[in-house]
């Protein structure tokens, strides 16, 4: 009996140690990186895979990046079987060969023990520029992946501890800010090295056999938990649909349709019925689509299930070839980790909401904003930035209001909003406004989070913006009787106070002196009948500027005087 208890404790210690190692990798990456998208926004994920390329542990970073780590490692194993050596480091970003989209570069480092590969440490991070025809690599006018940037298939960057200079030079010659990219790649390599060092410490304490046995147990246990959760769902087929605004070339919405088929312990997410691939960059390659489907399903099945390859084994995903979610190479895919990844998750939510026992939120705001680039007049250096301070908000959930300022759903708060003052140091702009937008939250018994109004003015006269995103036509959905959230809106106001409205997907536009860019992001959808919301919570929302007196009356049936609730009118 004591031996059994000791075994359980030991497994728990090893499991928690693996999780701690991935967190330490993430901390190292954040603290050592140079670019704002790493150091400020933390747009990255770190993980550990076993020798088969199965994901064992991941940091709570960007979900859509972390879940995809297993694909990259398996592509390396497939290509380099028998040619992987101690001291090798691999690099990859090709969406059609184990990557998400081109700006997300994966660095993979194997750990050997007695000639056997026990683990791979993986860091995957979004780089500010990976070449292509638009700085920042979000190109809404791209019609093929070659226009989006440099494709890197699984390839060695370091061989037996020595950098391969030809590979490094080829990559750096194809980007606009090579010093920044090189520095951030070293940060990723360094984070992996810390992971390798900590794993070696673990191996010095426990035998390789014991650790391998524990890892296999962790994967099998996650699979068993997933199967048990699936079994609690009544057998049947559950259908959900979500829509992408457009692809930037044609104005028609694009359908994502999923049928979740449950039979005893089997769950299949079948995306047959999804529209065909499109011309623009909202296509999503197999890795991103599969990862998003897993995220949506596991969210519905419960937070008690570890997010590793054991859980993934239990969920089959069907993605028809030639569809929006499994396009043929070389379709452009750069927007995919935002849209349609978030909409894949949303479609799964809407399919499983009737059987999820209140675990699923209403719709999240979609990302919509510009990248911006130019020459900083203060130091005459090239810069590329993104409007991370314009994030939308989450949907309401049974028991709580939606979290503000953390959309889109595929990132789920993993991308941090940079500090405003730090942003103004890094880029030549001034922030004029950064606040919640009144009446943007979807009404409900539990309302959505409010959207954000973010205004900024660039100076220097050489700034170019490129609009990318979605959610100007399709709002975040309401759930269980809740109302939808608001739509995204982007305005450009001239010095003469003339305002034009930008589309969600627009090519390069040069800003004129004194022009002000304003982004109004989506509020999340509401959950439950708004008339069931506690009138005191409605009063507090009016006091806090989240909703107006008119909204309180029209959507919630709550009538307020200057100081209190008018009980008689509210009862009516």
Coordinates of C-alpha atoms in Angstrom, one line a residue:
X1 CA 0.0 0.0 0.0
X2 CA 2.8 2.4 1.0
X3 CA 4.6 1.6 -2.3
X4 CA 1.5 2.5 -4.2
X5 CA 1.2 5.8 -2.4
X6 CA 4.8 6.5 -3.1
X7 CA 4.3 5.8 -6.8
X8 CA 1.4 8.2 -6.9
X9 CA 3.3 10.9 -5.1
X10 CA 6.3 10.4 -7.4
X11 CA 4.2 10.7 -10.5
X12 CA 2.6 13.9 -9.2
X13 CA 6.0 15.4 -8.5
X14 CA 7.4 14.6 -11.9
X15 CA 4.2 15.9 -13.6
X16 CA 4.3 19.2 -11.7
X17 CA 8.1 19.5 -12.4
X18 CA 7.4 19.1 -16.2
X19 CA 4.8 21.9 -16.0
X20 CA 7.2 24.1 -14.0
X21 CA 9.9 23.6 -16.6
X22 CA 7.7 24.9 -19.4
X23 CA 6.8 27.9 -17.3
X24 CA 10.4 28.6 -16.6
X25 CA 11.1 28.4 -20.4
X26 CA 8.3 30.9 -20.9
X27 CA 9.7 33.3 -18.3
X28 CA 13.2 33.1 -19.9
X29 CA 11.8 33.8 -23.3
X30 CA 9.9 36.8 -22.1
X31 CA 12.8 38.3 -20.1
X32 CA 15.5 37.7 -22.7
X33 CA 13.6 38.7 -25.9
X34 CA 14.1 42.0 -27.6
X35 CA 11.0 42.7 -29.7
X36 CA 7.8 44.1 -28.1
X37 CA 5.7 41.3 -29.5
X38 CA 7.8 38.9 -27.3
X39 CA 8.7 41.0 -24.3
X40 CA 5.5 43.0 -24.0
X41 CA 2.7 41.0 -25.7
X42 CA 4.1 37.6 -24.9
X43 CA 2.8 36.1 -28.1
X44 CA 4.5 32.7 -27.7
X45 CA 4.1 29.3 -26.2
X46 CA 6.6 26.7 -24.8
X47 CA 6.2 22.9 -24.5
X48 CA 7.8 19.6 -23.9
X49 CA 7.2 16.6 -26.2
X50 CA 8.3 13.0 -25.6
X51 CA 10.6 11.1 -28.0
X52 CA 7.6 10.3 -30.3
X53 CA 6.7 14.0 -30.6
X54 CA 3.6 13.7 -28.3
X55 CA 2.9 16.9 -26.3
X56 CA 3.5 16.2 -22.6
X57 CA 3.4 19.6 -21.0
X58 CA 2.8 23.2 -22.2
X59 CA 2.8 26.7 -20.7
X60 CA -0.5 28.5 -20.4
X61 CA 0.5 30.9 -23.2
X62 CA -1.2 31.2 -26.5
X63 CA -3.5 28.1 -26.8
X64 CA -3.5 28.0 -30.6
X65 CA 0.4 27.9 -30.6
X66 CA 0.9 25.5 -27.7
X67 CA -1.5 22.8 -29.0
X68 CA 0.3 22.8 -32.4
X69 CA 3.7 22.0 -31.0
X70 CA 3.3 18.3 -31.4
X71 CA 2.9 18.7 -35.2
X72 CA 6.2 20.5 -35.7
X73 CA 8.1 17.9 -33.7
X74 CA 6.6 15.0 -35.6
X75 CA 7.5 16.7 -38.9
X76 CA 11.1 16.9 -37.7
X77 CA 11.1 13.3 -36.7
X78 CA 9.6 12.3 -40.1
X79 CA 12.1 14.2 -42.1
X80 CA 15.2 13.6 -40.0
X81 CA 14.7 10.1 -38.8
X82 CA 18.1 8.6 -37.9
X83 CA 19.8 12.0 -38.5
X84 CA 19.0 13.8 -35.2
X85 CA 22.0 14.2 -33.0
X86 CA 22.8 15.6 -29.6
X87 CA 23.3 19.4 -29.9
X88 CA 21.0 19.8 -32.9
X89 CA 18.4 22.6 -33.0
X90 CA 15.7 22.7 -35.6
X91 CA 13.6 25.6 -37.0
X92 CA 10.2 25.5 -38.7
X93 CA 7.3 27.8 -39.7
X94 CA 5.7 26.3 -42.8
X95 CA 1.9 26.0 -42.2
X96 CA 1.8 23.1 -44.7
X97 CA 4.4 21.2 -42.9
X98 CA 3.8 21.4 -39.2
X99 CA 3.5 25.2 -38.6
X100 CA 0.6 27.6 -37.8
X101 CA 1.4 30.6 -40.0
X102 CA 4.6 32.1 -41.2
X103 CA 5.2 34.7 -38.5
X104 CA 5.1 31.9 -35.8
X105 CA 8.6 30.3 -35.8
X106 CA 9.2 27.1 -34.0
X107 CA 12.5 26.1 -32.4
X108 CA 12.9 22.5 -31.5
X109 CA 15.7 21.0 -29.3
X110 CA 16.1 17.3 -28.6
X111 CA 17.4 15.8 -25.3
X112 CA 19.4 12.6 -25.6
X113 CA 20.0 10.1 -22.8
X114 CA 22.2 7.1 -23.5
X115 CA 21.8 7.6 -27.3
X116 CA 17.9 7.8 -27.0
X117 CA 15.8 10.9 -27.6
X118 CA 13.7 11.2 -24.4
X119 CA 12.3 14.7 -25.0
X120 CA 12.0 17.6 -27.3
X121 CA 11.8 21.2 -26.0
X122 CA 9.7 23.4 -28.2
X123 CA 9.3 27.2 -28.2
X124 CA 7.0 28.7 -30.8
X125 CA 6.7 32.5 -31.1
X126 CA 5.3 35.2 -33.3
X127 CA 8.0 37.4 -34.9
X128 CA 7.4 41.0 -35.9
X129 CA 8.3 40.4 -39.5
X130 CA 9.1 37.3 -41.6
X131 CA 9.4 39.0 -45.0
X132 CA 6.8 39.0 -47.7
X133 CA 5.3 41.9 -49.6
X134 CA 4.0 43.7 -46.4
X135 CA 6.0 44.6 -43.3
X136 CA 4.6 42.8 -40.3
X137 CA 3.7 39.9 -42.7
X138 CA -0.1 40.3 -42.4
X139 CA -0.9 40.9 -46.1
X140 CA -4.7 41.2 -46.7
X141 CA -4.0 41.3 -50.5
X142 CA -2.1 38.1 -50.6
X143 CA -3.5 35.4 -52.9
X144 CA -0.8 32.8 -52.2
X145 CA 1.5 32.0 -49.3
X146 CA 4.6 33.2 -51.2
X147 CA 3.4 36.8 -50.8
X148 CA 3.1 36.3 -47.0
X149 CA 6.8 35.7 -46.2
X150 CA 9.6 33.3 -45.9
X151 CA 8.6 29.6 -45.7
X152 CA 10.9 27.5 -43.5
X153 CA 10.4 23.7 -43.7
X154 CA 11.8 21.6 -40.9
X155 CA 15.5 22.3 -41.1
X156 CA 18.6 22.2 -38.9
X157 CA 19.7 25.7 -37.6
X158 CA 22.3 24.2 -35.3
X159 CA 24.1 20.9 -36.0
X160 CA 25.9 19.1 -33.1
X161 CA 26.2 22.4 -31.2
X162 CA 27.4 24.5 -34.1
X163 CA 25.3 27.1 -35.9
X164 CA 24.9 26.5 -39.7
X165 CA 25.7 30.0 -41.0
X166 CA 24.2 29.4 -44.4
X167 CA 20.8 28.7 -42.9
X168 CA 20.9 31.6 -40.6
X169 CA 22.0 34.0 -43.3
X170 CA 19.2 32.8 -45.7
X171 CA 16.6 33.5 -43.1
X172 CA 18.0 36.9 -42.0
X173 CA 18.4 38.1 -45.6
X174 CA 14.6 37.7 -46.1
X175 CA 13.3 39.9 -43.2
X176 CA 13.2 43.6 -42.7
X177 CA 14.7 43.7 -39.2
X178 CA 17.3 41.0 -39.1
X179 CA 18.9 42.1 -35.9
X180 CA 15.6 41.8 -34.0
X181 CA 14.8 38.5 -35.5
X182 CA 18.2 37.0 -34.7
X183 CA 18.0 38.3 -31.2
X184 CA 14.5 36.7 -30.7
X185 CA 15.6 33.4 -32.2
X186 CA 18.5 33.3 -29.7
X187 CA 15.9 33.9 -27.0
X188 CA 13.9 30.9 -28.2
X189 CA 17.1 28.8 -28.4
X190 CA 18.0 29.9 -24.9
X191 CA 14.6 29.1 -23.5
X192 CA 14.9 25.6 -24.9
X193 CA 18.3 25.2 -23.4
X194 CA 16.9 26.0 -20.0
X195 CA 14.3 23.4 -20.6
X196 CA 17.0 20.9 -21.5
X197 CA 19.0 21.7 -18.5
X198 CA 16.1 21.3 -16.1
X199 CA 15.1 18.0 -17.7
X200 CA 18.7 16.8 -17.2
X201 CA 18.3 17.7 -13.5
X202 CA 15.2 15.6 -13.4
X203 CA 17.0 12.7 -15.0
X204 CA 19.7 13.0 -12.5
X205 CA 17.1 12.5 -9.7
X206 CA 15.0 9.9 -11.3
X207 CA 15.9 7.2 -13.8
X208 CA 15.1 7.6 -17.5
X209 CA 13.0 4.5 -17.3
X210 CA 10.9 5.9 -14.4
X211 CA 10.4 9.2 -16.2
X212 CA 9.4 7.6 -19.5
X213 CA 6.9 5.4 -17.6
X214 CA 5.5 8.4 -15.8
X215 CA 5.1 10.4 -19.1
X216 CA 3.3 7.4 -20.7
X217 CA 1.0 7.3 -17.6
X218 CA 0.3 11.0 -17.9
X219 CA -0.7 10.7 -21.5
X220 CA -2.8 7.6 -20.9
X221 CA -4.5 9.2 -17.9
X222 CA -5.4 12.3 -19.9
X223 CA -6.9 10.1 -22.6
X224 CA -8.9 8.2 -20.0
X225 CA -10.2 11.4 -18.5
X226 CA -11.2 12.6 -21.9
X227 CA -13.0 9.3 -22.8
X228 CA -14.9 9.5 -19.5
X229 CA -16.0 13.1 -20.1
X230 CA -17.2 12.1 -23.7
X231 CA -19.1 9.2 -22.3
X232 CA -21.1 11.6 -20.1
X233 CA -22.5 13.4 -23.2
X234 CA -25.6 11.7 -24.6
X235 CA -25.0 9.9 -27.9
X236 CA -26.0 11.9 -30.9
X237 CA -25.0 14.6 -33.4
X238 CA -24.6 18.2 -32.4
X239 CA -24.3 20.9 -35.0
X240 CA -22.8 24.4 -34.8
X241 CA -22.2 27.2 -37.3
X242 CA -20.1 30.3 -37.3
X243 CA -19.3 32.8 -40.0
X244 CA -16.2 34.8 -41.1
X245 CA -17.1 38.3 -42.4
X246 CA -15.3 37.9 -45.7
X247 CA -11.8 37.2 -47.2
X248 CA -11.1 40.8 -48.3
X249 CA -11.8 40.1 -51.9
X250 CA -15.4 39.2 -51.9
X251 CA -18.0 40.5 -49.5
X252 CA -19.9 37.3 -48.8
X253 CA -19.7 35.7 -45.3
X254 CA -17.9 32.4 -45.2
X255 CA -19.4 29.5 -43.3
X256 CA -17.8 27.2 -40.8
X257 CA -20.0 24.2 -40.0
X258 CA -19.2 21.4 -37.5
X259 CA -21.1 18.3 -36.6
X260 CA -19.9 16.8 -33.3
X261 CA -20.7 13.1 -33.4
X262 CA -20.7 11.4 -30.0
X263 CA -21.0 7.6 -29.7
X264 CA -20.2 6.1 -26.3
X265 CA -16.6 7.1 -25.7
X266 CA -15.9 8.4 -29.2
X267 CA -16.1 12.0 -30.3
X268 CA -15.6 13.2 -33.9
X269 CA -15.6 16.8 -35.0
X270 CA -16.6 16.7 -38.6
X271 CA -16.3 20.0 -40.5
X272 CA -17.9 18.8 -43.7
X273 CA -20.3 21.5 -44.8
X274 CA -17.7 24.2 -44.3
X275 CA -17.3 26.5 -47.3
X276 CA -14.5 25.9 -49.8
X277 CA -11.1 27.6 -49.5
X278 CA -11.1 31.3 -50.5
X279 CA -8.7 33.6 -52.3
X280 CA -7.7 35.7 -49.3
X281 CA -5.7 35.0 -46.2
X282 CA -8.5 33.7 -43.9
X283 CA -7.8 30.1 -45.0
X284 CA -6.6 27.8 -42.2
X285 CA -4.1 25.0 -42.8
X286 CA -4.5 21.6 -41.1
X287 CA -2.4 22.3 -38.0
X288 CA -4.2 25.4 -36.9
X289 CA -7.6 24.0 -37.7
X290 CA -7.0 20.8 -35.8
X291 CA -5.6 22.6 -32.9
X292 CA -8.6 25.0 -32.7
X293 CA -11.0 22.0 -32.9
X294 CA -9.2 20.3 -30.0
X295 CA -9.3 23.6 -27.9
X296 CA -13.1 23.9 -28.4
X297 CA -13.8 20.3 -27.6
X298 CA -11.6 20.1 -24.5
X299 CA -13.1 23.4 -23.2
X300 CA -16.5 21.8 -23.3
X301 CA -15.3 18.5 -21.8
X302 CA -13.8 20.1 -18.7
X303 CA -10.8 22.0 -17.3
X304 CA -9.8 18.9 -15.2
X305 CA -8.4 17.3 -18.4
X306 CA -4.6 18.0 -19.0
X307 CA -4.1 19.6 -22.4
X308 CA -1.6 17.1 -23.8
X309 CA -1.5 14.6 -26.6
X310 CA -3.2 12.0 -24.5
X311 CA -6.4 14.1 -24.5
X312 CA -5.9 14.8 -28.2
X313 CA -5.9 11.1 -29.0
X314 CA -9.6 10.7 -27.9
X315 CA -10.9 13.4 -30.3
X316 CA -11.0 12.8 -34.0
X317 CA -11.1 15.8 -36.4
X318 CA -12.4 15.6 -40.0
X319 CA -11.3 18.5 -42.2
X320 CA -12.3 18.1 -45.9
X321 CA -9.5 18.8 -48.3
X322 CA -10.0 22.0 -50.3
X323 CA -12.1 23.6 -47.7
X324 CA -11.5 26.8 -45.8
X325 CA -10.1 24.7 -42.9
X326 CA -7.8 22.5 -45.0
X327 CA -6.8 24.4 -48.1
X328 CA -4.5 23.3 -50.8
X329 CA -1.0 24.6 -50.8
X330 CA -0.2 27.5 -51.6
X331 CA -3.3 29.2 -50.3
X332 CA -2.6 32.2 -48.0
X333 CA -3.2 31.6 -44.3
X334 CA -1.6 34.3 -42.2
X335 CA -4.8 35.5 -40.5
X336 CA -5.7 31.9 -39.5
X337 CA -4.5 31.9 -35.9
X338 CA -6.9 34.8 -35.2
X339 CA -9.6 34.2 -37.8
X340 CA -10.9 31.5 -38.5
X341 CA -9.2 29.7 -35.5
X342 CA -11.5 31.6 -33.1
X343 CA -14.5 30.9 -35.2
X344 CA -13.7 27.2 -35.3
X345 CA -13.7 27.2 -31.5
X346 CA -17.0 29.2 -31.5
X347 CA -18.7 26.8 -33.9
X348 CA -17.7 23.9 -31.5
X349 CA -19.1 25.9 -28.5
X350 CA -22.4 26.5 -30.3
X351 CA -22.7 22.8 -31.2
X352 CA -21.9 21.5 -27.6
X353 CA -23.6 24.3 -25.6
X354 CA -26.8 22.3 -25.0
X355 CA -24.9 19.5 -23.3
X356 CA -22.0 21.4 -21.7
X357 CA -23.8 22.1 -18.4
X358 CA -23.1 25.9 -18.5
X359 CA -19.3 25.5 -19.0
X360 CA -19.1 27.4 -22.3
X361 CA -19.2 31.2 -22.7
X362 CA -21.0 33.3 -25.2
X363 CA -19.1 34.7 -28.2
X364 CA -15.8 36.5 -27.9
X365 CA -14.8 39.7 -29.8
X366 CA -12.7 39.1 -32.9
X367 CA -9.4 40.8 -33.4
X368 CA -9.5 43.8 -35.8
X369 CA -6.8 46.4 -36.1
X370 CA -3.7 47.5 -38.0
X371 CA -0.1 46.6 -38.1
X372 CA 2.0 49.8 -38.5
X373 CA 5.5 50.4 -39.7
X374 CA 7.9 53.0 -40.8
X375 CA 11.1 54.9 -39.9
X376 CA 11.1 56.2 -36.3
X377 CA 12.1 59.9 -36.6
X378 CA 13.7 59.8 -33.1
X379 CA 16.4 57.2 -34.0
X380 CA 15.9 56.7 -37.8
X381 CA 15.4 53.0 -37.3
X382 CA 12.8 50.8 -38.9
X383 CA 9.9 49.6 -36.7
X384 CA 6.9 47.2 -37.0
X385 CA 4.1 47.2 -34.4
X386 CA 0.6 45.9 -33.8
X387 CA -2.5 47.3 -32.1
X388 CA -2.5 44.9 -29.1
X389 CA -4.0 47.7 -27.0
X390 CA -7.3 47.4 -28.9
X391 CA -8.2 43.9 -27.8
X392 CA -11.9 43.0 -27.6
X393 CA -13.6 41.2 -24.7
X394 CA -15.0 37.8 -23.7
X395 CA -18.5 36.5 -23.6
X396 CA -20.6 36.0 -20.5
X397 CA -20.8 32.6 -18.8
X398 CA -23.3 31.1 -16.4
X399 CA -22.3 32.6 -13.0
X400 CA -20.1 35.5 -14.2
X401 CA -19.8 38.3 -16.6
X402 CA -17.4 38.1 -19.6
X403 CA -13.8 39.0 -19.0
X404 CA -12.9 42.4 -20.5
X405 CA -10.0 43.0 -22.8
X406 CA -8.8 39.5 -23.5
X407 CA -10.2 38.5 -26.9
X408 CA -9.8 36.8 -29.4
X409 CA -10.9 33.3 -28.3
X410 CA -7.9 31.5 -29.9
X411 CA -5.6 33.5 -27.6
X412 CA -7.8 33.6 -24.6
X413 CA -5.9 36.3 -22.8
X414 CA -2.5 34.9 -23.7
X415 CA -1.5 37.9 -25.7
X416 CA -1.0 40.7 -23.2
X417 CA -1.8 44.3 -23.9
X418 CA 1.4 46.3 -23.8
X419 CA 1.8 49.2 -21.3
X420 CA 0.7 52.4 -23.0
X421 CA 3.7 54.4 -21.8
X422 CA 6.1 51.7 -22.9
X423 CA 4.4 51.5 -26.3
X424 CA 4.9 55.2 -26.8
X425 CA 8.6 54.8 -26.1
X426 CA 8.9 51.9 -28.6
X427 CA 6.8 53.5 -31.4
X428 CA 6.4 57.1 -32.7
X429 CA 2.8 57.6 -31.6
X430 CA 0.8 59.2 -28.8
X431 CA -2.2 57.5 -27.2
X432 CA -5.1 59.9 -27.0
X433 CA -7.7 57.6 -25.6
X434 CA -7.8 54.1 -24.0
X435 CA -11.1 53.2 -22.2
X436 CA -14.1 50.9 -22.1
X437 CA -16.8 51.7 -24.7
X438 CA -20.3 52.2 -23.3
X439 CA -23.1 49.9 -24.5
X440 CA -20.8 47.5 -26.3
X441 CA -21.2 44.5 -24.0
X442 CA -23.8 41.9 -25.1
X443 CA -26.7 42.0 -22.7
X444 CA -27.5 39.0 -20.6
X445 CA -28.2 37.6 -17.2
X446 CA -24.4 37.5 -17.3
X447 CA -23.3 40.2 -19.7
X448 CA -20.3 40.2 -22.0
X449 CA -17.2 42.2 -21.3
X450 CA -17.2 45.7 -22.8
X451 CA -15.2 46.7 -25.8
X452 CA -12.4 49.2 -25.9
X453 CA -12.0 52.6 -27.5
X454 CA -8.4 53.2 -28.5
X455 CA -7.2 56.3 -30.3
X456 CA -3.6 57.1 -31.3
X457 CA -1.8 59.6 -33.4
X458 CA 1.5 58.9 -35.2
X459 CA 4.1 61.5 -35.8
X460 CA 7.0 61.6 -38.2
X461 CA 5.0 61.6 -41.4
X462 CA 6.1 58.2 -42.7
X463 CA 3.8 55.7 -41.0
X464 CA 2.0 53.0 -43.0
X465 CA -0.8 50.9 -41.6
X466 CA -2.3 47.6 -42.9
X467 CA -5.7 46.6 -41.6
X468 CA -6.3 42.9 -40.8
X469 CA -9.0 41.2 -38.8
X470 CA -12.7 40.4 -38.8
X471 CA -15.9 41.0 -36.8
X472 CA -17.2 44.1 -38.6
X473 CA -20.2 42.2 -39.9
X474 CA -20.6 39.1 -37.6
X475 CA -20.9 40.0 -33.9
X476 CA -20.0 37.8 -31.0
X477 CA -23.0 35.4 -30.4
X478 CA -25.2 35.5 -27.4
X479 CA -25.9 32.3 -25.6
X480 CA -28.9 30.8 -23.7
X481 CA -31.0 33.8 -24.5
X482 CA -28.3 36.4 -24.2
X483 CA -27.8 39.1 -26.8
X484 CA -24.9 39.5 -29.2
X485 CA -21.9 41.7 -28.5
X486 CA -21.0 44.7 -30.6
X487 CA -19.1 44.9 -33.9
X488 CA -15.6 46.1 -34.4
X489 CA -15.1 49.6 -35.9
X490 CA -12.0 51.4 -37.1
X491 CA -12.0 55.1 -37.9
X492 CA -9.4 57.5 -39.4
X493 CA -9.9 61.2 -38.7
X494 CA -8.0 63.9 -40.5
X495 CA -6.7 67.2 -39.1
X496 CA -9.8 68.8 -40.6
X497 CA -12.0 66.3 -38.6
X498 CA -13.2 64.4 -41.6
X499 CA -13.7 60.7 -40.7
X500 CA -13.5 57.7 -42.9
X501 CA -14.2 54.1 -41.8
X502 CA -11.7 51.4 -42.7
X503 CA -12.5 47.9 -43.7
X504 CA -11.3 44.9 -41.6
X505 CA -8.9 43.8 -44.4
X506 CA -7.2 46.6 -46.3
X507 CA -3.8 47.0 -47.9
X508 CA -1.1 49.5 -47.1
X509 CA -2.3 53.0 -46.4
X510 CA 0.1 56.0 -45.6
X511 CA -1.0 58.1 -42.7
X512 CA -1.1 61.9 -43.2
X513 CA 0.2 64.3 -40.6
X514 CA -2.1 64.8 -37.6
X515 CA -4.5 61.9 -38.6
X516 CA -6.0 60.1 -35.6
X517 CA -6.6 56.3 -35.8
X518 CA -9.5 55.1 -33.5
X519 CA -10.2 51.4 -33.0
X520 CA -13.5 50.4 -31.2
X521 CA -13.3 46.7 -30.4
X522 CA -16.1 44.3 -29.8
X523 CA -17.7 43.6 -26.5
X524 CA -18.5 39.9 -25.8
X525 CA -21.9 38.2 -26.2
X526 CA -24.3 37.9 -23.2
X527 CA -25.3 34.7 -21.5
X528 CA -28.9 34.1 -20.4
X529 CA -32.1 36.3 -20.5
X530 CA -31.1 39.9 -19.7
X531 CA -34.4 40.4 -17.7
X532 CA -33.0 37.8 -15.2
X533 CA -30.0 40.0 -14.3
X534 CA -29.9 41.3 -10.8
X535 CA -31.1 45.0 -11.0
X536 CA -28.4 46.0 -8.6
X537 CA -25.8 44.7 -11.0
X538 CA -27.4 46.7 -13.8
X539 CA -27.3 49.8 -11.5
X540 CA -23.6 49.2 -10.9
X541 CA -22.9 48.9 -14.6
X542 CA -24.6 52.2 -15.2
X543 CA -22.6 53.8 -12.4
X544 CA -19.4 52.4 -13.9
X545 CA -20.2 53.6 -17.4
X546 CA -20.5 50.1 -18.9
X547 CA -24.1 50.7 -20.0
X548 CA -26.3 53.7 -20.4
X549 CA -29.6 54.5 -18.7
X550 CA -31.4 53.8 -22.0
X551 CA -29.7 50.4 -22.3
X552 CA -30.6 49.5 -18.7
X553 CA -34.2 50.2 -19.5
X554 CA -34.5 48.7 -23.0
X555 CA -32.4 45.5 -22.6
X556 CA -32.7 44.8 -18.9
X557 CA -36.1 46.4 -17.9
X558 CA -34.4 48.3 -15.1
X559 CA -35.4 51.9 -14.6
X560 CA -33.0 54.1 -12.7
X561 CA -33.3 57.5 -11.1
X562 CA -30.2 59.5 -10.4
X563 CA -29.4 57.6 -7.2
X564 CA -31.3 54.4 -7.1
X565 CA -33.5 51.8 -8.8
X566 CA -37.1 52.8 -9.4
X567 CA -38.7 49.6 -8.1
X568 CA -42.2 50.4 -9.3
X569 CA -41.2 51.1 -12.9
X570 CA -38.8 48.2 -13.0
X571 CA -41.5 45.8 -11.9
X572 CA -43.7 47.0 -14.8

